Coordinates of C-alpha atoms in Angstrom, one line a residue:
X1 CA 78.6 -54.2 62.9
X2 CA 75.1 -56.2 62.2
X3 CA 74.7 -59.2 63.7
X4 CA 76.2 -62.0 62.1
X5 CA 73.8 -65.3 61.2
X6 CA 74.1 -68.8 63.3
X7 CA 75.0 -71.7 61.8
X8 CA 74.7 -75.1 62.7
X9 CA 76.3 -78.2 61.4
X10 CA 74.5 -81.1 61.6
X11 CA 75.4 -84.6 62.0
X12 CA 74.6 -86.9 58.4
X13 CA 72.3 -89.5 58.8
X14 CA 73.6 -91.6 56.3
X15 CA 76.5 -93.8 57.5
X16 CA 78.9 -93.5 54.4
X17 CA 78.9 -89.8 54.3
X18 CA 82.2 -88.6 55.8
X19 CA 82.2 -85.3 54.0
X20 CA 81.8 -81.4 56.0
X21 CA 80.0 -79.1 54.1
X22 CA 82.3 -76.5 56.2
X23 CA 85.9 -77.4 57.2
X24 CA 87.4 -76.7 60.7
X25 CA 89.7 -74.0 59.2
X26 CA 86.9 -72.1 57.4
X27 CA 84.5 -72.3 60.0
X28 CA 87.7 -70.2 62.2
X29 CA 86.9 -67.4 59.9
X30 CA 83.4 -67.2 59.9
X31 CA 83.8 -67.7 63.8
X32 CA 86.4 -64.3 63.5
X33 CA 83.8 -62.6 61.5
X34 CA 81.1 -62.5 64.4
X35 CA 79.5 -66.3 63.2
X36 CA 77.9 -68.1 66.2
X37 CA 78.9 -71.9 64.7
X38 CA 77.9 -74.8 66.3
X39 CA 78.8 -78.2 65.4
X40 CA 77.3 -81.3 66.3
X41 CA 79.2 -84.5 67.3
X42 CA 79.3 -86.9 64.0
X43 CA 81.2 -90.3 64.4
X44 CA 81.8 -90.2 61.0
X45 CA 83.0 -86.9 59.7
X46 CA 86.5 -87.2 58.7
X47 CA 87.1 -83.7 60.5
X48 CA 86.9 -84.5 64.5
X49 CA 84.5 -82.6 66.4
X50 CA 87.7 -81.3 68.3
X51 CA 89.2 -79.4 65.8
X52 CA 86.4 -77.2 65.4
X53 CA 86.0 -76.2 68.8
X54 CA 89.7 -75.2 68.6
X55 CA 88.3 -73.2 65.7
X56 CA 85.9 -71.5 68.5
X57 CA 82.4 -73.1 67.2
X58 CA 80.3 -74.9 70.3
X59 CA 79.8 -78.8 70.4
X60 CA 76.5 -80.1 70.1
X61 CA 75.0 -83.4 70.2
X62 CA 74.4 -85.6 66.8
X63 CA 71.0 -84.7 65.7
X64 CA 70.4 -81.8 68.1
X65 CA 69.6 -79.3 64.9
X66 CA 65.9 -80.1 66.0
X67 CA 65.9 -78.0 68.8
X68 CA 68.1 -75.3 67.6
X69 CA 67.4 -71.3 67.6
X70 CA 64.6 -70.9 64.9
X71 CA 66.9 -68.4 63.0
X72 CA 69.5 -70.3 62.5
X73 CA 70.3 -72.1 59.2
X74 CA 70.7 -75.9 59.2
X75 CA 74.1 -76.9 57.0
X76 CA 74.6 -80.5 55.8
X77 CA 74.8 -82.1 52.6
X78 CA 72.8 -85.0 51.9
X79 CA 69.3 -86.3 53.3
X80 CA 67.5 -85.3 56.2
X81 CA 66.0 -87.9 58.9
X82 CA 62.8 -88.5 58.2
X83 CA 61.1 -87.2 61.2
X84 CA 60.6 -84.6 62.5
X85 CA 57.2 -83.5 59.9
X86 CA 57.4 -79.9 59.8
X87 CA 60.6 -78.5 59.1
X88 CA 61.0 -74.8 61.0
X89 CA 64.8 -74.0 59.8
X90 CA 66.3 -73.0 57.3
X91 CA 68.4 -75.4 55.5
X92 CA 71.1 -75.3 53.4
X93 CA 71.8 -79.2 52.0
X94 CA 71.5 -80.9 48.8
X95 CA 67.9 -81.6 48.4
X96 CA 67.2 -83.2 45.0
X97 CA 63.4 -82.2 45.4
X98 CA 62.9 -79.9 42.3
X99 CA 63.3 -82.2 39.4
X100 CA 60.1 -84.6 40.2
X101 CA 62.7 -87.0 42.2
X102 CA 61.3 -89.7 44.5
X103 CA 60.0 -88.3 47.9
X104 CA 60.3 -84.8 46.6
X105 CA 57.1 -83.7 47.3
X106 CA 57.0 -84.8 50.8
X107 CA 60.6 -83.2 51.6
X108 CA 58.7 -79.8 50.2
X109 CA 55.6 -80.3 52.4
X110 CA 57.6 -80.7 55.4
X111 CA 58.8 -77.2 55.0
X112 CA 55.8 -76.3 54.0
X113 CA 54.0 -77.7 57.2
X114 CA 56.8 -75.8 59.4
X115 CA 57.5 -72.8 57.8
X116 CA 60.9 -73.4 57.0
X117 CA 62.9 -73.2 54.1
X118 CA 65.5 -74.9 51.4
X119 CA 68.2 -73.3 50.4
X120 CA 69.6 -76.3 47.6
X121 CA 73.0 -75.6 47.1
X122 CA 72.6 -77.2 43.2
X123 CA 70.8 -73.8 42.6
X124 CA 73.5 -71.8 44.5
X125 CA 74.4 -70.0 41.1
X126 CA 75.6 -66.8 40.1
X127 CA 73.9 -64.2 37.9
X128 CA 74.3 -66.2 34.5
X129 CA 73.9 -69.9 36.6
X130 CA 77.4 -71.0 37.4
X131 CA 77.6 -72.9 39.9
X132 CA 78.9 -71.3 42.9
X133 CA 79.9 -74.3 45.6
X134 CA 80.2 -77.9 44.5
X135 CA 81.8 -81.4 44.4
X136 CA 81.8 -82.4 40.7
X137 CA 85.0 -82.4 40.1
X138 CA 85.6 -85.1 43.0
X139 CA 82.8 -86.8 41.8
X140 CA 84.2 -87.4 38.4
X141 CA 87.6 -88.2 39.8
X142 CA 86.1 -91.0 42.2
X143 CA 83.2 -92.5 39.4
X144 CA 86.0 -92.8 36.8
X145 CA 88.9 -94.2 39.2
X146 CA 86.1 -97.0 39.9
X147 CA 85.4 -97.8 36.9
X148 CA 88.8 -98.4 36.0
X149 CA 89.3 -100.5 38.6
X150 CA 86.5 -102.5 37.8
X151 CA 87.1 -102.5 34.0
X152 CA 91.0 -104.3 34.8
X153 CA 89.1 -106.4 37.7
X154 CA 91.1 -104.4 40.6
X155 CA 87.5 -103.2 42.5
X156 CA 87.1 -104.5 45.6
X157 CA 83.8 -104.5 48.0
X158 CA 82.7 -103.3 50.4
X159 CA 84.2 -99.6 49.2
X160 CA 85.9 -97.8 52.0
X161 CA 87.1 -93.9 52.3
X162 CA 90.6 -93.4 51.4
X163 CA 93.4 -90.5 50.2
X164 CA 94.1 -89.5 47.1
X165 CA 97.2 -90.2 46.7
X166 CA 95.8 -93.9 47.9
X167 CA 93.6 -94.0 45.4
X168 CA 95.7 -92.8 42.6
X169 CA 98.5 -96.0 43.8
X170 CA 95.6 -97.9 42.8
X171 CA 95.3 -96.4 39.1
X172 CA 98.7 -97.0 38.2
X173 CA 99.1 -100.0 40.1
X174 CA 96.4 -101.5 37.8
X175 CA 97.8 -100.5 34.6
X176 CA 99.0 -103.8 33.0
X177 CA 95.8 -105.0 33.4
X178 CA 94.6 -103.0 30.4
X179 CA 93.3 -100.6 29.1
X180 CA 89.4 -100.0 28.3
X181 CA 88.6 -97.7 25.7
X182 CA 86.8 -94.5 27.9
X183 CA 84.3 -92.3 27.0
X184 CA 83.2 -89.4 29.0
X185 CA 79.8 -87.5 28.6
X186 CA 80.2 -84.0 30.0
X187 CA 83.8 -83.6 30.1
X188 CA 84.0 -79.7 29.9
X189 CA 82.1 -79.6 32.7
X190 CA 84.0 -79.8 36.1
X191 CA 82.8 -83.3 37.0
X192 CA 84.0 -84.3 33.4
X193 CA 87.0 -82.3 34.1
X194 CA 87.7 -84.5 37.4
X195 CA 86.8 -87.6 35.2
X196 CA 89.5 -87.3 32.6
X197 CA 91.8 -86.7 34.9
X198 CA 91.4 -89.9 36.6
X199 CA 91.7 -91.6 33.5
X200 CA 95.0 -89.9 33.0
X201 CA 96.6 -90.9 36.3
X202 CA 95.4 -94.5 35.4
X203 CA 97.2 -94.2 31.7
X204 CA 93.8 -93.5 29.5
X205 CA 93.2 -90.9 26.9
X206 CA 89.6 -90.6 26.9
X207 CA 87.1 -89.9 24.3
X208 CA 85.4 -86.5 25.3
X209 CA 82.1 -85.2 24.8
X210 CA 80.2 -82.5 25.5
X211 CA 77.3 -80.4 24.2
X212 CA 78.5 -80.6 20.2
X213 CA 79.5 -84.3 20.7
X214 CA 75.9 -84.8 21.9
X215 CA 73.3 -82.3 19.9
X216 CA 73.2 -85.4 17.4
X217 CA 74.4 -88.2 18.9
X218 CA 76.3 -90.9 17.2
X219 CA 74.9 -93.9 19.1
X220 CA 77.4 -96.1 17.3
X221 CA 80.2 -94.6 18.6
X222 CA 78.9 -94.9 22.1
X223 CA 78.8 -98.3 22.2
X224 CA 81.8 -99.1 21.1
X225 CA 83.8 -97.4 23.8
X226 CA 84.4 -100.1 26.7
X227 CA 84.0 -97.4 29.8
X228 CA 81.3 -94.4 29.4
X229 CA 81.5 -91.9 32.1
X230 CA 78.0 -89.6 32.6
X231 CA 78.8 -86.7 34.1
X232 CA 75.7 -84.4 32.6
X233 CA 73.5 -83.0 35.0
X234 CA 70.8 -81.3 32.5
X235 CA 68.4 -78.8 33.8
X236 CA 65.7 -79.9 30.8
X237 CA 64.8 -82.8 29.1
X238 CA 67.5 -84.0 26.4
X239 CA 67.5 -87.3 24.4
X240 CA 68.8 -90.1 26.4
X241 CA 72.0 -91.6 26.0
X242 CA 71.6 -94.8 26.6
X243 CA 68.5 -96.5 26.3
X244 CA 66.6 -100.2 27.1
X245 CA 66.6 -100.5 23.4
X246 CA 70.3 -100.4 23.3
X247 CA 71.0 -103.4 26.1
X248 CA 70.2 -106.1 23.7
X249 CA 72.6 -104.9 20.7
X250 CA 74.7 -108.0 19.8
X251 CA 78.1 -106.3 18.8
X252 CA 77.7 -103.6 21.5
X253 CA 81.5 -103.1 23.0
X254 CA 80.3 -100.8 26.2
X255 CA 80.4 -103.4 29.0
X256 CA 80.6 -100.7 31.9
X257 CA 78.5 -97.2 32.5
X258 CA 79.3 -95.3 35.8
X259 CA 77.2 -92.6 36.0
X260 CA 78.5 -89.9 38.2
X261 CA 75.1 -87.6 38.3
X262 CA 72.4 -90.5 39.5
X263 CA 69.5 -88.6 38.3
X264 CA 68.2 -91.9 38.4
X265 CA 64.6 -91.2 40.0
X266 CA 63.9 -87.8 38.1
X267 CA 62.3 -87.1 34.6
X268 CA 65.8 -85.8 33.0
X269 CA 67.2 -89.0 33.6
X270 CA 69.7 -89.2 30.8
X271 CA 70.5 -93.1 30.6
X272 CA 66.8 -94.6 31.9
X273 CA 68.1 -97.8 31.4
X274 CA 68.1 -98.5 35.4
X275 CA 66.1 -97.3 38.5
X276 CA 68.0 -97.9 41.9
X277 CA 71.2 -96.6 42.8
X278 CA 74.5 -99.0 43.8
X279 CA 76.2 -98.4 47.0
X280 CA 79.4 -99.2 48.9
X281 CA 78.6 -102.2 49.7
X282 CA 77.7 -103.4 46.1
X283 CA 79.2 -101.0 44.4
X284 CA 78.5 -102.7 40.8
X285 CA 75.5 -103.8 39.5
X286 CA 74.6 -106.0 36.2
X287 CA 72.5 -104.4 34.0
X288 CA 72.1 -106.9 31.3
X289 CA 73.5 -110.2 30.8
X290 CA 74.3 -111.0 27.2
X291 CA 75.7 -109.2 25.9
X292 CA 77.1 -108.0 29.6
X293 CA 76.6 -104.5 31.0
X294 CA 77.5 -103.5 34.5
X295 CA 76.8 -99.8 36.4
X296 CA 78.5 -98.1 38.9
X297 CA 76.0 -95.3 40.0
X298 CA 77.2 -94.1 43.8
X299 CA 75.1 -90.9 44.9
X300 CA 77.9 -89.8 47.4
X301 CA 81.0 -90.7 45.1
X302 CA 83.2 -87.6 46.7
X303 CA 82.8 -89.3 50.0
X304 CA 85.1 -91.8 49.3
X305 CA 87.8 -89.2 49.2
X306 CA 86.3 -87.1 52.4
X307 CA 89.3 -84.8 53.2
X308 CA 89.9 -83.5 49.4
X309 CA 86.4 -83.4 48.8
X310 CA 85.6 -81.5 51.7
X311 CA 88.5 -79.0 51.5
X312 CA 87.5 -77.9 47.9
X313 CA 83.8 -77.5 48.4
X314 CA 84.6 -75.4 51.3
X315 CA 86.7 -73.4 50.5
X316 CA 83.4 -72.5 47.7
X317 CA 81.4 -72.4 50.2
X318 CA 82.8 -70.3 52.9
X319 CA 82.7 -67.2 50.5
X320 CA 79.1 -67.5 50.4
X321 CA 78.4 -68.7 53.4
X322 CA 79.3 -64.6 54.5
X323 CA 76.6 -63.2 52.3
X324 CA 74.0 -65.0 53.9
X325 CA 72.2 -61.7 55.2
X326 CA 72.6 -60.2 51.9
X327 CA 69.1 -60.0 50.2
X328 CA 70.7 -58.8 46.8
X329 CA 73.4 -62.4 47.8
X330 CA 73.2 -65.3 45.2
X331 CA 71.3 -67.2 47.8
X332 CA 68.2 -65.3 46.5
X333 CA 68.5 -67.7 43.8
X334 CA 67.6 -70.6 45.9
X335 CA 65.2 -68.9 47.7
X336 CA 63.2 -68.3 44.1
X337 CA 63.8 -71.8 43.0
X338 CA 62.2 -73.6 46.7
X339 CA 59.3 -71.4 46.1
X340 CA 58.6 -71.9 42.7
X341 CA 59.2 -75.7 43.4
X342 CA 56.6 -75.9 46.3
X343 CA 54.2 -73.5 44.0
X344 CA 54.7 -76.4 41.4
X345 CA 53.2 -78.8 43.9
X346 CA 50.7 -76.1 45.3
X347 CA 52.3 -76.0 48.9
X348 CA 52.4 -72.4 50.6
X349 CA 56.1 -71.9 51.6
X350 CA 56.2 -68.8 54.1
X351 CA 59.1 -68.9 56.4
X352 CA 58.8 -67.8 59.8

């Protein structure tokens, strides 16, 4: 039998990310398919670095990856530090760098610079681009439970990582405090999916919209729901939903936008009506004052529920990670599109 690739997991620099790409049970059965896995300490991963060295993966130290074997590929999810300056791994994260987003050039050049190479997994797609691993679904779920809760004034800050079930006492505990009129952009999609579902457990039937809703928008409409959801992540520029012009309307209803996709910094932006992301910490964010708007736009919503989250993108993943030496694999798909992204920006990107 060939030999198998090395993984490594690494540690997430960002202190609100609790989510594994790669959960202790699925990294057993990579392990018992000939994977070298190692796993670096995280205080913060929901999953303990025990349990996956009682998978059989090796231990490491948090941000160790540095120094790893040169073939090995580099799993995490959200941002890298931003040292060291030439990247020699291959990674496989989330990079955001292929849609004109802030710093995406740079991320590109530090590959460039090292020979290394992005594997994005929001271009690990199938033949006809599916989507092959991801956490939309949990990212609706959260960005419409939250907005809920803010909409019958039952949000509390700082945020904090909870269960499901947890989260869902919450929805129906908050109940007779209303109920906002919802609208939700994207809902056939699975992050729209996740968000109607929310609204169900918290007593809402929600307006849904998707492409047909949306070819010719009726702007009206829009703003006289109470609650809109954005859950469209567009690969081309599309009219905007909401837009500055639309802040100032005196009998506009919408009071609250969460938007679950926070394409904030990139050209497809489809509600340019803010530029900066909310957090955990300040979770909601006025928009306008009169009449009122408020946002919600959290870039790791699924975090907030890190054991759920993490089970279901796994359990995506895990089937692909096993094709990684597969040139005909869908992983040739991100290959194509880090090239054609660093070609864009006129970087060479040869890996080593």
């Amino acid at each position: 039998m060939a030999e198998q690739p090395r993984l490594w997991i690494r540690h997430e620099v960002r202190a609100t990310e609790r989510r594994a790409p790669l959960v202790p049970q699925d990294a057993r059965r990579l392990v018992e398919l000939g994977f070298h896995l190692t796993v670096e300490e995280s205080p913060q991963r929901v999953y303990p670095l025990d349990e996956y060295l009682a998978a059989g993966c090796q231990g490491a130290e948090a941000g160790s990856w540095t120094e790893a074997p040169e073939p090995a590929y580099v799993l995490g999810l959200k941002e890298l530090p931003d040292l060291p300056d030439r990247l020699v791994h291959r990674h496989i994260f989330f990079g955001h760098a292929y849609k004109g987003q802030q710093g995406s050039r740079e991320l590109l050049a530090r590959f460039a610079r090292g020979g290394g190479e992005l594997l994005d997994l929001e271009y690990l797609v199938d033949d006809t681009g599916r989507r092959l691993a991801a956490f939309g679904y949990w990212a609706g779920y959260v960005g419409a439970a939250l907005g809920v809760l803010q909409a019958r004034g039952r949000l509390t800050a700082p945020l904090r990582p909870l269960a499901k079930s947890e989260l869902d006492r919450q929805l129906r505990d908050s109940m007779r405090a209303g109920a906002p009129d919802a609208l939700v952009i994207g809902a056939l999609g699975r992050c729209g999916r996740g968000a109607v579902d929310a609204l169900e457990v918290a007593g809402l039937a929600a307006t849904c919209w998707d492409q047909a809703e949306t070819r010719e928008l009726d702007r009206a409409a829009l703003l006289h729901h109470d609650l809109l959801v954005n859950t469209v992540l567009t690969t081309r520029p599309i009219p905007p939903f909401l837009r500055p012009a639309d802040l100032p309307v005196a009998d506009r209803r919408l009071s609250l936008v969460v938007d679950v996709t926070c394409d904030v910094t990139s050209d497809l932006n489809v509600l340019p009506v803010y530029r900066t992301v909310t957090d955990w910490s300040e979770p909601v964010r006025r928009l306008h004052q009169d009449p009122p708007l408020d946002l919600i736009a959290i870039d790791n919503l699924p975090s907030l529920l890190p054991a759920e989250a993490s089970r279901a993108f796994s359990a995506e993943l895990v089937a692909q990670l096993r094709t990684l030496a597969d040139p005909a694999a869908p992983w040739r798909h991100c290959r194509a599109d880090f090239r054609a992204a660093c070609r864009h920006h006129e970087l060479e990107a040869v890996h080593v």
